Short mmCIF file of C-alpha atoms and ligand atoms in Angstrom, two decimals:
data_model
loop_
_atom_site.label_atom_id
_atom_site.label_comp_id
_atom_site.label_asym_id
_atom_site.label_seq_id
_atom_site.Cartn_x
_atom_site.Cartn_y
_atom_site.Cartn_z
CA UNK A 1 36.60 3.66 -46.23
CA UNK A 2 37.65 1.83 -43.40
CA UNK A 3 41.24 0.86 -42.93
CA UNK A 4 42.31 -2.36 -39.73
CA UNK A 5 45.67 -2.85 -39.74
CA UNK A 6 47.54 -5.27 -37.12
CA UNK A 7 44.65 -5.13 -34.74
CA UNK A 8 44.57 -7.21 -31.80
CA UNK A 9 42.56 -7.36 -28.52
CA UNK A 10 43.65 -9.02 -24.98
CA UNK A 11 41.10 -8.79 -22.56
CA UNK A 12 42.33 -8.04 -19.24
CA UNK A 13 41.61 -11.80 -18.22
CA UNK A 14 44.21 -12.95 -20.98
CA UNK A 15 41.60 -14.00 -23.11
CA UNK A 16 43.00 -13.02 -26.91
CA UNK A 17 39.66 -12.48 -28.47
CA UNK A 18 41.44 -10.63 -32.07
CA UNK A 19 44.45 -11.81 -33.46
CA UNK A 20 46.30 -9.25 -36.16
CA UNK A 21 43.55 -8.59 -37.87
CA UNK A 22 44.06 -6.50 -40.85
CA UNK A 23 40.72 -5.44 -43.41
CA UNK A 24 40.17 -2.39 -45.90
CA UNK A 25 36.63 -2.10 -46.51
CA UNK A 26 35.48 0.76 -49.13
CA UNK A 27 32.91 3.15 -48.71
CA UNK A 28 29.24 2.29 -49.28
CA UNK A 29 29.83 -1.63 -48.91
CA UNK A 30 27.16 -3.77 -46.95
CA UNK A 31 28.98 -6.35 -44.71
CA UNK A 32 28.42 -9.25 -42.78
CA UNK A 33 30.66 -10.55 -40.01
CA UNK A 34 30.12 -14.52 -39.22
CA UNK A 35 31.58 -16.94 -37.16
CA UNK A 36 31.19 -19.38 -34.44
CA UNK A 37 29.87 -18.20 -30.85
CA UNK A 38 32.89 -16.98 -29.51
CA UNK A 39 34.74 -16.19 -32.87
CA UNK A 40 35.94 -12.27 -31.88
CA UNK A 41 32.67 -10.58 -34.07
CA UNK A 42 31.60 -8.22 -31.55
CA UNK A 43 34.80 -7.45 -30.54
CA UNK A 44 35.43 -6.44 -33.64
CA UNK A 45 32.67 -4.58 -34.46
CA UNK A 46 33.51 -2.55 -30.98
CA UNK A 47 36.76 -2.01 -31.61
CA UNK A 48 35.60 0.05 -34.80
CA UNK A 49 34.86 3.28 -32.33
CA UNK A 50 36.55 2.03 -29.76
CA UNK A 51 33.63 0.45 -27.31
CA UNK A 52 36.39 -2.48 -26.64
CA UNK A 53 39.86 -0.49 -26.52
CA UNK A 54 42.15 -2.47 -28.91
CA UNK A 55 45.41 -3.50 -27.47
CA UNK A 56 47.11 -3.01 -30.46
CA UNK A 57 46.42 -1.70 -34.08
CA UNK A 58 45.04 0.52 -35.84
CA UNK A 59 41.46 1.81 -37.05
CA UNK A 60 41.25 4.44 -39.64
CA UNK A 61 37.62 5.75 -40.92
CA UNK A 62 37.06 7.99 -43.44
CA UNK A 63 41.05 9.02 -43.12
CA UNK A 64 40.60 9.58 -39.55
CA UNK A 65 42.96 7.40 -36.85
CA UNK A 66 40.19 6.02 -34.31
CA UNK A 67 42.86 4.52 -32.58
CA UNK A 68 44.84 8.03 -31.69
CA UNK A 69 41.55 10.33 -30.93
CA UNK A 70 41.39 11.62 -27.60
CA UNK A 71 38.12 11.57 -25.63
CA UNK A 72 36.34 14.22 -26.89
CA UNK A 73 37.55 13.64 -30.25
CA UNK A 74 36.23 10.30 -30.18
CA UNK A 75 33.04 11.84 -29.25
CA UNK A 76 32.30 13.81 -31.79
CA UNK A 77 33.86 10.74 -34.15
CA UNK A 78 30.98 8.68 -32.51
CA UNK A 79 28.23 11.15 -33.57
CA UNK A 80 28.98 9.64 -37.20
CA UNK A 81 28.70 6.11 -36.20
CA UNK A 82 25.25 4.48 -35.21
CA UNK A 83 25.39 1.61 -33.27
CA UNK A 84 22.68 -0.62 -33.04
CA UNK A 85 22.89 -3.49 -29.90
CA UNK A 86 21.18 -6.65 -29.94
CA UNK A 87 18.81 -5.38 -26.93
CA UNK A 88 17.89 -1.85 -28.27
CA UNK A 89 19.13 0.25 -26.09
CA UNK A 90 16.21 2.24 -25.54
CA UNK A 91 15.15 4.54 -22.59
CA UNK A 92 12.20 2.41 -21.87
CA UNK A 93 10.06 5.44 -20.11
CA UNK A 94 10.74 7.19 -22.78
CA UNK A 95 8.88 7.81 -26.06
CA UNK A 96 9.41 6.62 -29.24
CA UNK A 97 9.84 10.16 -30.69
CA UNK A 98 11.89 11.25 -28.03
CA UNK A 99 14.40 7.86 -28.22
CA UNK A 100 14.95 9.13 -31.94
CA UNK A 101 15.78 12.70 -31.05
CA UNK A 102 18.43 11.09 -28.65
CA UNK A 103 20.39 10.06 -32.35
CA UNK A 104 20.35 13.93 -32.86
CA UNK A 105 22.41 14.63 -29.32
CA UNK A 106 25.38 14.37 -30.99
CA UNK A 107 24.50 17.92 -32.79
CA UNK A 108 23.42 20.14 -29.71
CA UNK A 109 24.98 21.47 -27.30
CA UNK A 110 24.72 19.52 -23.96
CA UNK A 111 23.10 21.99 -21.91
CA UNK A 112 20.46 22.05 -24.83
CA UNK A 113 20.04 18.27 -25.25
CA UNK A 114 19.90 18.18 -21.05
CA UNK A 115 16.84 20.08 -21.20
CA UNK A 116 15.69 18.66 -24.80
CA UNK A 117 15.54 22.23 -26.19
CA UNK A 118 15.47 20.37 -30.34
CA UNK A 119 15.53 22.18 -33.01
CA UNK A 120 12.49 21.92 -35.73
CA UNK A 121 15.09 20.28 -38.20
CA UNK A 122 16.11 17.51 -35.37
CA UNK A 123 12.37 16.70 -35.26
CA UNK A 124 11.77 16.86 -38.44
CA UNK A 125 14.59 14.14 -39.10
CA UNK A 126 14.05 12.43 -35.89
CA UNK A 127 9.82 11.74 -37.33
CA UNK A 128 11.25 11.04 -40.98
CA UNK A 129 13.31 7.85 -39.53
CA UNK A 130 10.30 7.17 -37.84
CA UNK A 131 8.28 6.61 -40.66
CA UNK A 132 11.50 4.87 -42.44
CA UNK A 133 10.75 2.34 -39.95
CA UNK A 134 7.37 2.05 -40.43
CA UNK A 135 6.18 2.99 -37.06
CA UNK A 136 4.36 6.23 -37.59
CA UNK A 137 1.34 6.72 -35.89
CA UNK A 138 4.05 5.68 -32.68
CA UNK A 139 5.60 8.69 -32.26
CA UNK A 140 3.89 8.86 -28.82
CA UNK A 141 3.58 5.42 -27.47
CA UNK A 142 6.56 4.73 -24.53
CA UNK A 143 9.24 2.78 -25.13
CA UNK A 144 8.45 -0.18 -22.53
CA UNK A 145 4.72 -0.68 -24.63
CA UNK A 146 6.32 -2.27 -27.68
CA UNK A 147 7.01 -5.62 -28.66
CA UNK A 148 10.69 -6.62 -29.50
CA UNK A 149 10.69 -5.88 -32.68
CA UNK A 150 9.34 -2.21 -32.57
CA UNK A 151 11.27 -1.78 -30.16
CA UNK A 152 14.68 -2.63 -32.48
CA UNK A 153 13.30 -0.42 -35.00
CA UNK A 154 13.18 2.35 -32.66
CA UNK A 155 16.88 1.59 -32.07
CA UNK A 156 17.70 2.12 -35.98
CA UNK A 157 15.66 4.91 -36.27
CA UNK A 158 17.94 6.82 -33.49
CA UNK A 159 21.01 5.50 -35.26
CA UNK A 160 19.57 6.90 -38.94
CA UNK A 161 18.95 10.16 -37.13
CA UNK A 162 22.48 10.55 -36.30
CA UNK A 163 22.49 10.78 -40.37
CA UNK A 164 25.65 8.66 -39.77
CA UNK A 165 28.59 7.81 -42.41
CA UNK A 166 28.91 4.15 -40.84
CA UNK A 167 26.25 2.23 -39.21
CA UNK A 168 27.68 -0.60 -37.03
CA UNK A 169 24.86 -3.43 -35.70
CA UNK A 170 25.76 -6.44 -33.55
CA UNK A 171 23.63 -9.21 -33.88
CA UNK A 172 20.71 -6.71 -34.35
CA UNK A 173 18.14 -10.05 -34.93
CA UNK A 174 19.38 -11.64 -32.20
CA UNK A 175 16.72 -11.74 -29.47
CA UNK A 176 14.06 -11.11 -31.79
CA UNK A 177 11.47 -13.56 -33.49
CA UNK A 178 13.68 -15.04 -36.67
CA UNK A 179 10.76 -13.87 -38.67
CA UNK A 180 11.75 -10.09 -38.31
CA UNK A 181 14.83 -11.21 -39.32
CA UNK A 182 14.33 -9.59 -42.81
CA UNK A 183 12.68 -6.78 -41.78
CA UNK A 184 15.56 -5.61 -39.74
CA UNK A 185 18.10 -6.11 -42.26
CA UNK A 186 15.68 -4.71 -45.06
CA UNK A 187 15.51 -1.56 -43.46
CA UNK A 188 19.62 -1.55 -43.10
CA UNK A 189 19.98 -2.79 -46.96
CA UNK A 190 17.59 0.22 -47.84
CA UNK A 191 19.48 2.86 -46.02
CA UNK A 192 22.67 1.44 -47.70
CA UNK A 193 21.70 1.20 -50.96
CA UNK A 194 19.96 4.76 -51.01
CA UNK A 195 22.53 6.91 -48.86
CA UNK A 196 25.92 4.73 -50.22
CA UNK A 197 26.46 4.62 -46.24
CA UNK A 198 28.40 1.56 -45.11
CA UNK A 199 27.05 -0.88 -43.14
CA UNK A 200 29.24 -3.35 -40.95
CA UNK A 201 26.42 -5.99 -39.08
CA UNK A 202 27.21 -9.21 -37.19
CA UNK A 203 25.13 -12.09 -38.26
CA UNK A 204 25.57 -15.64 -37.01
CA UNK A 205 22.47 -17.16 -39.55
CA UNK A 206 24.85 -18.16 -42.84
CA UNK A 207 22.01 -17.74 -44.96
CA UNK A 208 20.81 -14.06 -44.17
CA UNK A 209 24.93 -13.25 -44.22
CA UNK A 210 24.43 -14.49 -47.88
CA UNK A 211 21.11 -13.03 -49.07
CA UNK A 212 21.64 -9.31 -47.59
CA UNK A 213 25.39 -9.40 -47.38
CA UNK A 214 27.65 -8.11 -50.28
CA UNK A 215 31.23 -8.60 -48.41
CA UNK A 216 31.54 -11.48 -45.90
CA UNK A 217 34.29 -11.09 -42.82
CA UNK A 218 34.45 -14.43 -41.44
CA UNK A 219 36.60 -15.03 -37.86
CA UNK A 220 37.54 -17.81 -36.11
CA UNK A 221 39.19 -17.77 -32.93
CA UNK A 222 39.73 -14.07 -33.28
CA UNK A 223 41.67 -14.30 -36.94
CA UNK A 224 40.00 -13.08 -39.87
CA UNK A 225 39.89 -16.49 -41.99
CA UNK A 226 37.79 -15.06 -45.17
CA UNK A 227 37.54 -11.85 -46.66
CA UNK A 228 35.33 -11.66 -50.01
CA UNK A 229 32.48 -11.13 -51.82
CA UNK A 230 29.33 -13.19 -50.82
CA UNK A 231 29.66 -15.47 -54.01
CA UNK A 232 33.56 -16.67 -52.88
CA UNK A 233 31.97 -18.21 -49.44
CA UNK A 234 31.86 -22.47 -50.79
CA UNK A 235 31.35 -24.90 -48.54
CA UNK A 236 35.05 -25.43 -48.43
CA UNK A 237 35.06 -21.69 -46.48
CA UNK A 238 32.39 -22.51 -44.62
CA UNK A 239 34.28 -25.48 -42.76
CA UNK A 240 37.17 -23.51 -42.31
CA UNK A 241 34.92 -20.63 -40.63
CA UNK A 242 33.21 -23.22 -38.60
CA UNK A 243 35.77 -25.61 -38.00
CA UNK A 244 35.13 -27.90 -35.44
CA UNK A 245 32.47 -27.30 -34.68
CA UNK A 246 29.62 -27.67 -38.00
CA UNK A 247 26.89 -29.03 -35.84
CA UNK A 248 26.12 -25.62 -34.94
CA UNK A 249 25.30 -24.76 -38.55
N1 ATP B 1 34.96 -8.18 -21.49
C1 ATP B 1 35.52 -9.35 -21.76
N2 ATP B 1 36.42 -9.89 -20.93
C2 ATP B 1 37.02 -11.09 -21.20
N3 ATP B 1 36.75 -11.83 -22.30
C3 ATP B 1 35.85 -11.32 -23.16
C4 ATP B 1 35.19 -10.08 -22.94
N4 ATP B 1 34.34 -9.86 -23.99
C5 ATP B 1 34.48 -10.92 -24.82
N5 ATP B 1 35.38 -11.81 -24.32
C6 ATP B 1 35.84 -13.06 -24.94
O1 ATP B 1 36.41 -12.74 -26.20
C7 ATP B 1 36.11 -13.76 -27.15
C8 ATP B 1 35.39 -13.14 -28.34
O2 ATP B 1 34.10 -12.69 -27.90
P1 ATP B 1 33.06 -11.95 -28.85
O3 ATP B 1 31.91 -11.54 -28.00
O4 ATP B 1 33.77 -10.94 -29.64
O5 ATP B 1 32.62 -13.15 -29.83
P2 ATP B 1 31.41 -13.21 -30.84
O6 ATP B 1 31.95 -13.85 -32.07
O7 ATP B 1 30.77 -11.89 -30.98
O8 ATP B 1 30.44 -14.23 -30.12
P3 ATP B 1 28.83 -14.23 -30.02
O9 ATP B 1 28.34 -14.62 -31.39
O10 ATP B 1 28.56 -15.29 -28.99
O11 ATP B 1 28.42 -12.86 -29.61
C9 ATP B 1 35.29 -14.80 -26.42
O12 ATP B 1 36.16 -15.80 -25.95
C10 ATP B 1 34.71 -14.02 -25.26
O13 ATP B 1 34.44 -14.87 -24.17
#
């Protein structure tokens, strides 16, 4: 379950990008976040563990205050949260196999994970995520040899490794072809559906919001302007959400 309440975000700059925002989303729900170019979704999305420091607010997950953990409690927080980035992320000189077993850092000690002293069980997750992905037979190929779209599966393989109770993914089909569109958010839906893990992913193509989505948050200008299920988006939301601007549909 994740509790917003009252959250806002001023960027240093003065730009307001989130405007009392306030959301409960239950556990297990799969949830796209539209808007214009602009709107406050990635800010959003960041201020969930606290990659963009909200100004004010609050952020409870899973009964835990994001918003009052100190460092290293927001650390080991983190470990629970995969985050997947529109441009991967990835140690490009790095294998596949060993960009997985970075999701697994989270549960070694640092001087182990320094000198990449895994346990069996980290592998053995880190090569079943692989496969999840359909990339097996990869394990050993480097980073920087894959196209775009390998390389973004790589990038939710480490996040599935962190066996994570939230998975966060900004624009995750962004800079990829829109024809791996689906098989990006297929693999996401999957996880979901079979671990009941929630899934929070910004998505600025209506129609893949609606086909994967269950819960739509829709912002505009930084306020949260609809909050439903997938069937309550009409048209008449979707010209509020994109209000002045419906060319760019
Ligand atoms: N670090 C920053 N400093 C100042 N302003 C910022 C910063 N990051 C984002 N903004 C501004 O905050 C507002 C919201 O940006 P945000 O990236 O959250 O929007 P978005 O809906 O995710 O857009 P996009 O779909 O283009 O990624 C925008 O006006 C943006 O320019």
């Amino acid at each position: 379950m994740i509790a917003v309440k009252n959250l806002s975000k001023v960027f240093p700059d003065g730009t307001r990008a989130l405007s009392e925002v306030n959301v409960s989303i239950p556990q297990g729900d799969f949830v796209a976040i539209i808007g214009l170019s602009g709107a406050g979704k990635s800010t959003f999305l960041r201020t969930l563990n606290r990659l963009v420091e909200p100004t004010t607010g609050e952020v409870w997950v899973g009964g835990v205050e994001v918003t009052r953990l100190s460092r290293k409690e927001l650390q080991a927080f983190r470990r629970k949260v995969g985050f997947i980035f529109q441009q991967f992320n990835l140690v490009q000189r790095l294998t596949v196999l060993e960009n997985v077993l970075h999701g697994r850092l989270g549960y070694l000690p640092t001087w182990k994970g320094l000198l990449g002293l895994y346990r069996e069980e980290d592998t053995a997750i880190a090569l079943e995520q692989i496969r999840r992905v359909g990339l097996q037979g990869k394990e050993q190929a480097r980073a920087d040899q894959l196209s775009g779209g390998q390389q973004q599966r790589v990038a939710i393989a480490r996040a599935l490794a962190q066996e994570p109770q939230l998975i966060l993914a900004d624009e995750p089909m962004a800079s990829l072809d829109p024809r791996l569109s689906d098989v990006i958010l297929g693999i996401l839906k999957e996880y979901n559906q079979e671990k009941g893990v929630t899934v929070l992913v910004n998505i600025h193509v209506l129609e893949l919001a609606r086909r994967y989505a269950r819960r739509i948050l829709a912002f505009n200008r930084g306020r949260l302007v609809f909050d439903g299920p997938v069937e309550a988006l009409t048209l008449e939301v979707e010209r509020m959400v994109y209000a002045g601007n419906l060319e760019a549909l």
